[in-house]
């Protein structure tokens, strides 16, 4: 089988600006045979080009694999083309997910957006007061998802990659068209919206269903700082996911970080380091929440190459420790004095006891690039 094929057909990538995400939040240990059977059932069950919006989500399943086509957005038309009218078929999407997620990432689930260019185009040409204007029905798009049971994920409305794409679109406008308008109200408004949509992605949880991308609070302030930095290298998404899903779920409830030594987690190219100015005890939920936000913004960003990143509390920080323990929110994940850093390890590794002496960690601490370490 060539690299351009999967057991479910020839691999055809999504049509830019559409994108795909593979993540264990959408299922683990999915079998190609089950997903093939689900796709065969889907083809017979839904033979038409378009369906009433009331018919969505369209769903078929076999074994532990669920194939779902959903329509996303705050306002949707009465009749919806099955893949958003993009020319990218359900068969294309299923083949792509099977190749990129099931085969290349050990059976994890994922999704593909189709027809998101309408939303992207609306944002590109949006009015200055656009946050006071409801999204028109023409901005709908669809997603095709292969997931594990119960097969009720709705990434088109709830995946944090959607507001990340919107934020990136504003950033492109600021970079390409805003240079001559930096003193204008339009520039300030779009700069604010880029920041707000980025914050919105932090509020959301991959695989969740509580915060849709199109409902957000303009009065909210970011209590955490998340930075992507090319000097931290390009850790592989699959390696960082191994840390997120397999190493940040220990039996103990807390971990203590001291100022004398960083705490490291690693898998192949990806390293996560926790450092602190004072001795402090963190819950694993806090660490996972900050890690998930960094993964979405820096490592899994669908519009950028993977980069390392860091997360830390932006003072002043007034969230109590008791309240923070009960929240799973990227805006208040970590207390002051703690720094969580994700970076690429480029050196051949011999002993974990030498982590503090590694070239990569010295580069992280010293503010130089880890890419110079071999």
mmCIF file of C-alpha atoms in Angstrom:
data_model
loop_
_atom_site.group_PDB
_atom_site.id
_atom_site.type_symbol
_atom_site.label_atom_id
_atom_site.label_comp_id
_atom_site.label_asym_id
_atom_site.label_seq_id
_atom_site.Cartn_x
_atom_site.Cartn_y
_atom_site.Cartn_z
ATOM 1 C CA UNK A 1 0.000 0.000 0.000
ATOM 2 C CA UNK A 2 1.435 3.398 -0.965
ATOM 3 C CA UNK A 3 1.628 6.398 1.350
ATOM 4 C CA UNK A 4 -1.152 8.010 -0.670
ATOM 5 C CA UNK A 5 -3.600 5.152 0.058
ATOM 6 C CA UNK A 6 -5.456 3.759 3.043
ATOM 7 C CA UNK A 7 -7.568 0.593 3.359
ATOM 8 C CA UNK A 8 -10.616 2.821 2.817
ATOM 9 C CA UNK A 9 -9.378 4.485 -0.356
ATOM 10 C CA UNK A 10 -6.916 6.939 -1.822
ATOM 11 C CA UNK A 11 -5.773 9.641 0.582
ATOM 12 C CA UNK A 12 -6.939 13.081 -0.473
ATOM 13 C CA UNK A 13 -6.193 15.864 2.024
ATOM 14 C CA UNK A 14 -8.918 18.335 3.003
ATOM 15 C CA UNK A 15 -9.292 21.342 0.724
ATOM 16 C CA UNK A 16 -7.644 24.360 2.381
ATOM 17 C CA UNK A 17 -8.830 26.097 4.575
ATOM 18 C CA UNK A 18 -10.512 22.854 5.690
ATOM 19 C CA UNK A 19 -8.374 20.770 8.026
ATOM 20 C CA UNK A 20 -8.281 17.557 10.042
ATOM 21 C CA UNK A 21 -7.588 16.710 13.676
ATOM 22 C CA UNK A 22 -6.561 13.343 15.127
ATOM 23 C CA UNK A 23 -6.981 13.006 18.877
ATOM 24 C CA UNK A 24 -7.657 10.257 21.409
ATOM 25 C CA UNK A 25 -10.560 12.369 22.709
ATOM 26 C CA UNK A 26 -12.429 11.012 19.659
ATOM 27 C CA UNK A 27 -11.717 7.391 20.433
ATOM 28 C CA UNK A 28 -8.898 4.899 20.869
ATOM 29 C CA UNK A 29 -8.123 1.460 19.446
ATOM 30 C CA UNK A 30 -10.528 1.919 16.538
ATOM 31 C CA UNK A 31 -10.350 -0.833 13.952
ATOM 32 C CA UNK A 32 -10.167 -0.244 10.208
ATOM 33 C CA UNK A 33 -12.577 -3.135 9.606
ATOM 34 C CA UNK A 34 -15.219 -1.578 11.889
ATOM 35 C CA UNK A 35 -14.856 1.836 10.260
ATOM 36 C CA UNK A 36 -15.069 0.268 6.792
ATOM 37 C CA UNK A 37 -18.323 -1.450 7.799
ATOM 38 C CA UNK A 38 -19.659 1.810 9.260
ATOM 39 C CA UNK A 39 -18.854 3.628 6.004
ATOM 40 C CA UNK A 40 -20.573 0.930 3.914
ATOM 41 C CA UNK A 41 -23.659 1.235 6.086
ATOM 42 C CA UNK A 42 -23.535 5.038 5.828
ATOM 43 C CA UNK A 43 -23.466 4.936 2.010
ATOM 44 C CA UNK A 44 -26.601 2.800 1.872
ATOM 45 C CA UNK A 45 -28.380 4.742 4.596
ATOM 46 C CA UNK A 46 -27.670 8.227 3.167
ATOM 47 C CA UNK A 47 -27.530 8.060 -0.663
ATOM 48 C CA UNK A 48 -28.638 11.668 -1.336
ATOM 49 C CA UNK A 49 -26.499 14.755 -1.992
ATOM 50 C CA UNK A 50 -28.257 16.899 0.626
ATOM 51 C CA UNK A 51 -30.592 16.551 3.579
ATOM 52 C CA UNK A 52 -32.870 18.676 5.730
ATOM 53 C CA UNK A 53 -31.038 20.324 8.605
ATOM 54 C CA UNK A 54 -33.408 18.431 10.925
ATOM 55 C CA UNK A 55 -31.915 15.132 9.681
ATOM 56 C CA UNK A 56 -28.452 15.941 11.090
ATOM 57 C CA UNK A 57 -26.355 14.489 12.542
ATOM 58 C CA UNK A 58 -26.142 11.650 10.030
ATOM 59 C CA UNK A 59 -24.722 8.603 11.764
ATOM 60 C CA UNK A 60 -23.787 4.979 11.114
ATOM 61 C CA UNK A 61 -21.816 2.553 13.246
ATOM 62 C CA UNK A 62 -20.247 -0.900 13.241
ATOM 63 C CA UNK A 63 -18.459 -2.495 16.152
ATOM 64 C CA UNK A 64 -16.779 0.284 18.122
ATOM 65 C CA UNK A 65 -16.493 2.717 15.171
ATOM 66 C CA UNK A 66 -18.998 5.530 14.666
ATOM 67 C CA UNK A 67 -19.140 7.588 11.466
ATOM 68 C CA UNK A 68 -20.909 10.926 11.964
ATOM 69 C CA UNK A 69 -21.591 13.848 9.628
ATOM 70 C CA UNK A 70 -22.775 16.947 11.450
ATOM 71 C CA UNK A 71 -23.653 20.473 10.366
ATOM 72 C CA UNK A 72 -22.003 23.183 12.472
ATOM 73 C CA UNK A 73 -22.591 26.823 13.233
ATOM 74 C CA UNK A 74 -25.015 29.020 15.175
ATOM 75 C CA UNK A 75 -27.338 29.427 12.168
ATOM 76 C CA UNK A 76 -27.792 26.728 9.540
ATOM 77 C CA UNK A 77 -29.857 26.570 6.328
ATOM 78 C CA UNK A 78 -32.948 24.421 5.919
ATOM 79 C CA UNK A 79 -31.231 22.151 3.376
ATOM 80 C CA UNK A 80 -27.589 21.149 3.825
ATOM 81 C CA UNK A 81 -25.245 19.463 1.298
ATOM 82 C CA UNK A 82 -23.889 16.335 2.941
ATOM 83 C CA UNK A 83 -20.289 17.628 2.968
ATOM 84 C CA UNK A 84 -20.939 21.343 2.812
ATOM 85 C CA UNK A 85 -20.917 21.531 -0.986
ATOM 86 C CA UNK A 86 -17.118 21.592 -0.956
ATOM 87 C CA UNK A 87 -16.566 18.816 -3.515
ATOM 88 C CA UNK A 88 -14.824 16.805 -0.808
ATOM 89 C CA UNK A 89 -16.846 13.636 -0.269
ATOM 90 C CA UNK A 90 -17.565 11.556 2.816
ATOM 91 C CA UNK A 91 -15.466 8.821 1.182
ATOM 92 C CA UNK A 92 -12.546 11.288 0.893
ATOM 93 C CA UNK A 93 -12.882 12.258 4.551
ATOM 94 C CA UNK A 94 -13.185 8.685 5.820
ATOM 95 C CA UNK A 95 -10.144 7.574 3.820
ATOM 96 C CA UNK A 96 -8.137 10.537 5.098
ATOM 97 C CA UNK A 97 -9.047 9.969 8.755
ATOM 98 C CA UNK A 98 -8.371 6.250 8.454
ATOM 99 C CA UNK A 99 -4.915 6.931 7.045
ATOM 100 C CA UNK A 100 -3.905 9.879 9.232
ATOM 101 C CA UNK A 101 -5.543 8.855 12.518
ATOM 102 C CA UNK A 102 -6.280 5.142 12.627
ATOM 103 C CA UNK A 103 -3.149 3.949 10.812
ATOM 104 C CA UNK A 104 -0.573 6.659 11.517
ATOM 105 C CA UNK A 105 -1.674 7.279 15.129
ATOM 106 C CA UNK A 106 -2.446 3.788 16.436
ATOM 107 C CA UNK A 107 -6.212 3.690 16.066
ATOM 108 C CA UNK A 108 -7.246 7.064 17.487
ATOM 109 C CA UNK A 109 -10.284 8.900 16.133
ATOM 110 C CA UNK A 110 -10.511 12.229 14.384
ATOM 111 C CA UNK A 111 -12.480 14.533 12.135
ATOM 112 C CA UNK A 112 -12.302 16.576 8.925
ATOM 113 C CA UNK A 113 -14.044 19.904 8.313
ATOM 114 C CA UNK A 114 -15.731 20.437 4.946
ATOM 115 C CA UNK A 115 -16.872 23.765 3.530
ATOM 116 C CA UNK A 116 -15.338 25.936 6.257
ATOM 117 C CA UNK A 117 -14.236 28.381 3.539
ATOM 118 C CA UNK A 118 -17.631 30.105 3.855
ATOM 119 C CA UNK A 119 -16.994 30.889 7.508
ATOM 120 C CA UNK A 120 -13.407 31.876 6.760
ATOM 121 C CA UNK A 121 -14.511 34.143 3.905
ATOM 122 C CA UNK A 122 -17.164 35.832 6.045
ATOM 123 C CA UNK A 123 -14.592 36.548 8.755
ATOM 124 C CA UNK A 124 -12.134 37.919 6.196
ATOM 125 C CA UNK A 125 -14.697 40.443 4.988
ATOM 126 C CA UNK A 126 -16.565 40.898 8.272
ATOM 127 C CA UNK A 127 -17.990 44.295 9.269
ATOM 128 C CA UNK A 128 -16.303 46.335 11.982
ATOM 129 C CA UNK A 129 -19.128 45.598 14.432
ATOM 130 C CA UNK A 130 -19.314 41.948 13.449
ATOM 131 C CA UNK A 131 -19.434 40.565 17.008
ATOM 132 C CA UNK A 132 -22.817 42.332 17.369
ATOM 133 C CA UNK A 133 -24.057 40.714 14.147
ATOM 134 C CA UNK A 134 -25.390 37.121 14.141
ATOM 135 C CA UNK A 135 -23.499 34.717 11.902
ATOM 136 C CA UNK A 136 -25.549 34.254 8.718
ATOM 137 C CA UNK A 137 -26.696 30.784 7.669
ATOM 138 C CA UNK A 138 -24.211 30.919 4.783
ATOM 139 C CA UNK A 139 -21.352 30.406 7.268
ATOM 140 C CA UNK A 140 -22.356 26.817 8.089
ATOM 141 C CA UNK A 141 -19.907 23.972 7.478
ATOM 142 C CA UNK A 142 -19.918 20.247 8.111
ATOM 143 C CA UNK A 143 -17.600 17.777 9.794
ATOM 144 C CA UNK A 144 -17.003 14.087 9.152
ATOM 145 C CA UNK A 145 -15.917 12.210 12.287
ATOM 146 C CA UNK A 146 -14.703 8.686 13.011
ATOM 147 C CA UNK A 147 -14.990 8.121 16.746
ATOM 148 C CA UNK A 148 -15.485 5.540 19.430
ATOM 149 C CA UNK A 149 -18.695 4.972 21.393
ATOM 150 C CA UNK A 150 -21.066 6.548 22.115
ATOM 151 C CA UNK A 151 -20.414 8.389 18.829
ATOM 152 C CA UNK A 152 -22.008 11.664 19.907
ATOM 153 C CA UNK A 153 -19.037 14.014 19.469
ATOM 154 C CA UNK A 154 -19.737 17.317 17.699
ATOM 155 C CA UNK A 155 -16.337 18.804 16.832
ATOM 156 C CA UNK A 156 -17.816 21.344 14.402
ATOM 157 C CA UNK A 157 -19.431 23.185 17.304
ATOM 158 C CA UNK A 158 -17.259 22.189 20.247
ATOM 159 C CA UNK A 159 -13.680 21.467 19.163
ATOM 160 C CA UNK A 160 -11.194 24.196 20.218
ATOM 161 C CA UNK A 161 -9.523 24.096 16.795
ATOM 162 C CA UNK A 162 -12.488 26.020 15.304
ATOM 163 C CA UNK A 163 -11.918 29.290 17.246
ATOM 164 C CA UNK A 164 -8.185 28.802 16.673
ATOM 165 C CA UNK A 165 -8.838 28.886 12.917
ATOM 166 C CA UNK A 166 -10.991 32.006 13.331
ATOM 167 C CA UNK A 167 -8.304 33.711 15.413
ATOM 168 C CA UNK A 168 -5.682 32.833 12.792
ATOM 169 C CA UNK A 169 -7.864 34.400 10.096
ATOM 170 C CA UNK A 170 -7.929 37.684 11.985
ATOM 171 C CA UNK A 171 -4.169 37.480 12.488
ATOM 172 C CA UNK A 172 -3.674 37.038 8.734
ATOM 173 C CA UNK A 173 -5.758 40.175 8.150
ATOM 174 C CA UNK A 174 -3.744 42.125 10.720
ATOM 175 C CA UNK A 175 -0.488 41.004 9.099
ATOM 176 C CA UNK A 176 -1.455 41.417 5.443
ATOM 177 C CA UNK A 177 -3.893 44.335 5.465
ATOM 178 C CA UNK A 178 -3.499 46.001 8.820
ATOM 179 C CA UNK A 179 -0.024 47.492 8.403
ATOM 180 C CA UNK A 180 -1.460 50.755 7.077
ATOM 181 C CA UNK A 181 -4.398 50.826 9.480
ATOM 182 C CA UNK A 182 -2.744 50.337 12.854
ATOM 183 C CA UNK A 183 -4.256 53.537 14.233
ATOM 184 C CA UNK A 184 -7.769 52.782 12.972
ATOM 185 C CA UNK A 185 -10.738 51.508 14.960
ATOM 186 C CA UNK A 186 -11.015 48.565 12.558
ATOM 187 C CA UNK A 187 -7.461 47.445 13.344
ATOM 188 C CA UNK A 188 -8.073 47.652 17.106
ATOM 189 C CA UNK A 189 -11.355 45.772 16.818
ATOM 190 C CA UNK A 190 -9.862 42.958 14.754
ATOM 191 C CA UNK A 191 -6.842 42.725 17.009
ATOM 192 C CA UNK A 192 -9.204 42.345 19.955
ATOM 193 C CA UNK A 193 -11.209 39.688 18.137
ATOM 194 C CA UNK A 194 -8.063 37.707 17.309
ATOM 195 C CA UNK A 195 -7.282 37.656 21.018
ATOM 196 C CA UNK A 196 -10.843 36.840 22.050
ATOM 197 C CA UNK A 197 -11.139 33.875 19.692
ATOM 198 C CA UNK A 198 -7.778 32.577 20.930
ATOM 199 C CA UNK A 199 -9.057 32.815 24.497
ATOM 200 C CA UNK A 200 -12.241 31.047 23.427
ATOM 201 C CA UNK A 201 -10.224 28.058 22.223
ATOM 202 C CA UNK A 202 -8.636 27.817 25.684
ATOM 203 C CA UNK A 203 -12.069 27.701 27.318
ATOM 204 C CA UNK A 204 -13.103 24.740 25.204
ATOM 205 C CA UNK A 205 -12.319 21.076 25.760
ATOM 206 C CA UNK A 206 -11.540 18.663 22.936
ATOM 207 C CA UNK A 207 -14.256 16.037 22.853
ATOM 208 C CA UNK A 208 -16.464 18.198 25.110
ATOM 209 C CA UNK A 209 -19.956 19.561 24.596
ATOM 210 C CA UNK A 210 -20.364 22.477 27.004
ATOM 211 C CA UNK A 211 -18.839 25.537 25.256
ATOM 212 C CA UNK A 212 -19.607 26.093 21.550
ATOM 213 C CA UNK A 213 -17.135 28.209 19.588
ATOM 214 C CA UNK A 214 -19.724 30.864 18.675
ATOM 215 C CA UNK A 215 -20.773 31.765 22.240
ATOM 216 C CA UNK A 216 -18.232 33.806 24.163
ATOM 217 C CA UNK A 217 -17.957 36.630 26.671
ATOM 218 C CA UNK A 218 -16.365 39.839 25.400
ATOM 219 C CA UNK A 219 -15.830 41.040 28.953
ATOM 220 C CA UNK A 220 -13.635 38.064 29.891
ATOM 221 C CA UNK A 221 -9.953 38.585 30.590
ATOM 222 C CA UNK A 222 -7.155 36.112 30.063
ATOM 223 C CA UNK A 223 -5.620 35.125 33.397
ATOM 224 C CA UNK A 224 -3.153 32.752 31.767
ATOM 225 C CA UNK A 225 -0.494 33.427 29.177
ATOM 226 C CA UNK A 226 0.097 30.808 26.475
ATOM 227 C CA UNK A 227 3.026 31.368 24.123
ATOM 228 C CA UNK A 228 4.104 29.383 21.082
ATOM 229 C CA UNK A 229 7.832 29.708 20.407
ATOM 230 C CA UNK A 230 9.797 28.332 17.450
ATOM 231 C CA UNK A 231 12.918 28.328 19.649
ATOM 232 C CA UNK A 232 11.323 25.479 21.606
ATOM 233 C CA UNK A 233 11.505 23.295 18.515
ATOM 234 C CA UNK A 234 8.865 21.185 16.783
ATOM 235 C CA UNK A 235 7.817 18.302 19.038
ATOM 236 C CA UNK A 236 5.684 15.749 17.233
ATOM 237 C CA UNK A 237 1.963 15.822 17.998
ATOM 238 C CA UNK A 238 1.821 12.044 18.433
ATOM 239 C CA UNK A 239 4.631 12.171 21.030
ATOM 240 C CA UNK A 240 3.061 15.015 23.034
ATOM 241 C CA UNK A 241 -0.272 13.188 22.939
ATOM 242 C CA UNK A 242 1.417 10.183 24.550
ATOM 243 C CA UNK A 243 2.403 12.430 27.470
ATOM 244 C CA UNK A 244 -1.035 14.034 27.710
ATOM 245 C CA UNK A 245 -2.986 10.783 27.663
ATOM 246 C CA UNK A 246 -0.616 8.261 29.235
ATOM 247 C CA UNK A 247 1.568 10.138 31.733
ATOM 248 C CA UNK A 248 -0.686 12.809 33.227
ATOM 249 C CA UNK A 249 -3.176 10.354 34.744
ATOM 250 C CA UNK A 250 -1.281 8.878 37.718
ATOM 251 C CA UNK A 251 -2.943 7.337 40.743
ATOM 252 C CA UNK A 252 -1.791 10.140 43.046
ATOM 253 C CA UNK A 253 -3.956 13.270 43.191
ATOM 254 C CA UNK A 254 -1.168 15.858 43.281
ATOM 255 C CA UNK A 255 2.441 16.551 42.354
ATOM 256 C CA UNK A 256 4.818 18.874 44.196
ATOM 257 C CA UNK A 257 7.175 21.109 42.204
ATOM 258 C CA UNK A 258 10.186 22.716 43.878
ATOM 259 C CA UNK A 259 12.385 25.635 42.806
ATOM 260 C CA UNK A 260 15.534 23.507 43.003
ATOM 261 C CA UNK A 261 14.629 21.075 40.219
ATOM 262 C CA UNK A 262 12.232 20.897 37.277
ATOM 263 C CA UNK A 263 9.832 17.966 36.886
ATOM 264 C CA UNK A 264 9.982 16.315 33.452
ATOM 265 C CA UNK A 265 7.672 14.116 31.380
ATOM 266 C CA UNK A 266 8.830 12.881 27.995
ATOM 267 C CA UNK A 267 8.075 10.650 25.050
ATOM 268 C CA UNK A 268 10.459 10.551 22.088
ATOM 269 C CA UNK A 269 10.661 14.104 20.648
ATOM 270 C CA UNK A 270 8.308 15.770 23.142
ATOM 271 C CA UNK A 271 9.253 17.022 26.600
ATOM 272 C CA UNK A 272 7.037 18.666 29.199
ATOM 273 C CA UNK A 273 8.797 20.501 32.023
ATOM 274 C CA UNK A 274 7.228 21.926 35.185
ATOM 275 C CA UNK A 275 9.250 24.549 37.033
ATOM 276 C CA UNK A 276 8.395 26.892 39.888
ATOM 277 C CA UNK A 277 9.811 29.824 41.821
ATOM 278 C CA UNK A 278 8.541 28.402 45.110
ATOM 279 C CA UNK A 279 7.588 24.937 46.345
ATOM 280 C CA UNK A 280 4.012 24.371 45.240
ATOM 281 C CA UNK A 281 1.577 21.475 44.966
ATOM 282 C CA UNK A 282 -0.467 21.088 41.764
ATOM 283 C CA UNK A 283 -3.370 18.828 40.888
ATOM 284 C CA UNK A 284 -2.985 16.643 37.813
ATOM 285 C CA UNK A 285 -6.137 18.272 36.455
ATOM 286 C CA UNK A 286 -4.357 21.653 36.446
ATOM 287 C CA UNK A 287 -1.403 20.214 34.543
ATOM 288 C CA UNK A 288 -3.602 18.372 32.033
ATOM 289 C CA UNK A 289 -5.695 21.494 31.393
ATOM 290 C CA UNK A 290 -2.672 23.700 30.678
ATOM 291 C CA UNK A 291 -1.084 20.948 28.564
ATOM 292 C CA UNK A 292 -4.288 20.545 26.511
ATOM 293 C CA UNK A 293 -4.418 24.296 25.820
ATOM 294 C CA UNK A 294 -0.777 24.333 24.697
ATOM 295 C CA UNK A 295 -1.359 21.271 22.530
ATOM 296 C CA UNK A 296 -4.272 22.957 20.766
ATOM 297 C CA UNK A 297 -2.565 26.312 20.234
ATOM 298 C CA UNK A 298 1.012 25.284 19.485
ATOM 299 C CA UNK A 299 1.467 21.580 18.706
ATOM 300 C CA UNK A 300 -1.879 20.737 17.033
ATOM 301 C CA UNK A 301 -2.658 24.129 15.477
ATOM 302 C CA UNK A 302 -4.205 23.142 12.112
ATOM 303 C CA UNK A 303 -2.867 26.255 10.366
ATOM 304 C CA UNK A 304 0.744 26.169 11.577
ATOM 305 C CA UNK A 305 3.674 23.792 11.827
ATOM 306 C CA UNK A 306 4.071 22.277 15.315
ATOM 307 C CA UNK A 307 5.929 24.451 17.818
ATOM 308 C CA UNK A 308 6.804 24.180 21.467
ATOM 309 C CA UNK A 309 5.187 26.526 23.929
ATOM 310 C CA UNK A 310 4.906 27.686 27.521
ATOM 311 C CA UNK A 311 2.058 28.410 29.906
ATOM 312 C CA UNK A 312 2.125 30.554 33.033
ATOM 313 C CA UNK A 313 -0.235 32.654 35.118
ATOM 314 C CA UNK A 314 -0.443 36.318 34.175
ATOM 315 C CA UNK A 315 -0.427 38.409 37.346
ATOM 316 C CA UNK A 316 -2.502 39.495 39.096
ATOM 317 C CA UNK A 317 -4.084 36.071 39.655
ATOM 318 C CA UNK A 318 -7.092 36.080 41.983
ATOM 319 C CA UNK A 319 -8.525 32.586 41.497
ATOM 320 C CA UNK A 320 -8.469 30.687 44.784
ATOM 321 C CA UNK A 321 -6.758 27.313 44.969
ATOM 322 C CA UNK A 322 -10.022 25.721 46.100
ATOM 323 C CA UNK A 323 -11.942 27.060 43.121
ATOM 324 C CA UNK A 324 -9.190 26.230 40.657
ATOM 325 C CA UNK A 325 -9.232 22.584 41.712
ATOM 326 C CA UNK A 326 -12.870 22.324 40.623
ATOM 327 C CA UNK A 327 -12.463 23.960 37.227
ATOM 328 C CA UNK A 328 -11.130 22.547 33.988
ATOM 329 C CA UNK A 329 -10.464 25.849 32.279
ATOM 330 C CA UNK A 330 -7.340 26.919 30.414
ATOM 331 C CA UNK A 331 -7.782 30.501 31.617
ATOM 332 C CA UNK A 332 -6.993 29.649 35.232
ATOM 333 C CA UNK A 333 -5.167 26.345 34.990
ATOM 334 C CA UNK A 334 -1.972 27.197 36.872
ATOM 335 C CA UNK A 335 -1.223 29.279 39.971
ATOM 336 C CA UNK A 336 1.361 32.090 39.937
ATOM 337 C CA UNK A 337 5.057 31.136 39.975
ATOM 338 C CA UNK A 338 4.555 27.920 37.933
ATOM 339 C CA UNK A 339 5.794 27.566 34.360
ATOM 340 C CA UNK A 340 4.766 24.673 32.111
ATOM 341 C CA UNK A 341 6.951 24.301 29.013
ATOM 342 C CA UNK A 342 6.597 21.924 26.058
ATOM 343 C CA UNK A 343 9.730 21.607 23.938
ATOM 344 C CA UNK A 344 11.482 19.339 21.459
ATOM 345 C CA UNK A 345 14.272 17.060 22.585
ATOM 346 C CA UNK A 346 16.774 16.788 19.730
ATOM 347 C CA UNK A 347 19.587 14.934 21.524
ATOM 348 C CA UNK A 348 20.099 11.178 21.702
ATOM 349 C CA UNK A 349 18.916 10.293 25.203
ATOM 350 C CA UNK A 350 20.948 8.147 27.559
ATOM 351 C CA UNK A 351 19.798 8.796 31.112
ATOM 352 C CA UNK A 352 16.713 10.637 32.461
ATOM 353 C CA UNK A 353 18.836 11.746 35.438
ATOM 354 C CA UNK A 354 20.711 14.076 33.073
ATOM 355 C CA UNK A 355 17.625 16.037 31.998
ATOM 356 C CA UNK A 356 18.640 19.178 33.922
ATOM 357 C CA UNK A 357 22.052 19.095 32.214
ATOM 358 C CA UNK A 358 20.768 18.526 28.690
ATOM 359 C CA UNK A 359 21.520 21.045 25.985
ATOM 360 C CA UNK A 360 17.804 21.402 25.225
ATOM 361 C CA UNK A 361 16.851 22.276 28.805
ATOM 362 C CA UNK A 362 19.751 24.729 29.096
ATOM 363 C CA UNK A 363 18.489 26.346 25.889
ATOM 364 C CA UNK A 364 14.946 26.561 27.300
ATOM 365 C CA UNK A 365 16.173 28.185 30.515
ATOM 366 C CA UNK A 366 18.635 30.457 28.735
ATOM 367 C CA UNK A 367 16.195 31.667 26.066
ATOM 368 C CA UNK A 368 18.140 30.234 23.110
ATOM 369 C CA UNK A 369 16.925 27.742 20.479
ATOM 370 C CA UNK A 370 16.760 24.021 21.154
ATOM 371 C CA UNK A 371 17.307 23.397 17.443
ATOM 372 C CA UNK A 372 21.015 24.023 17.957
ATOM 373 C CA UNK A 373 21.273 20.943 20.187
ATOM 374 C CA UNK A 374 22.246 17.654 18.556
#
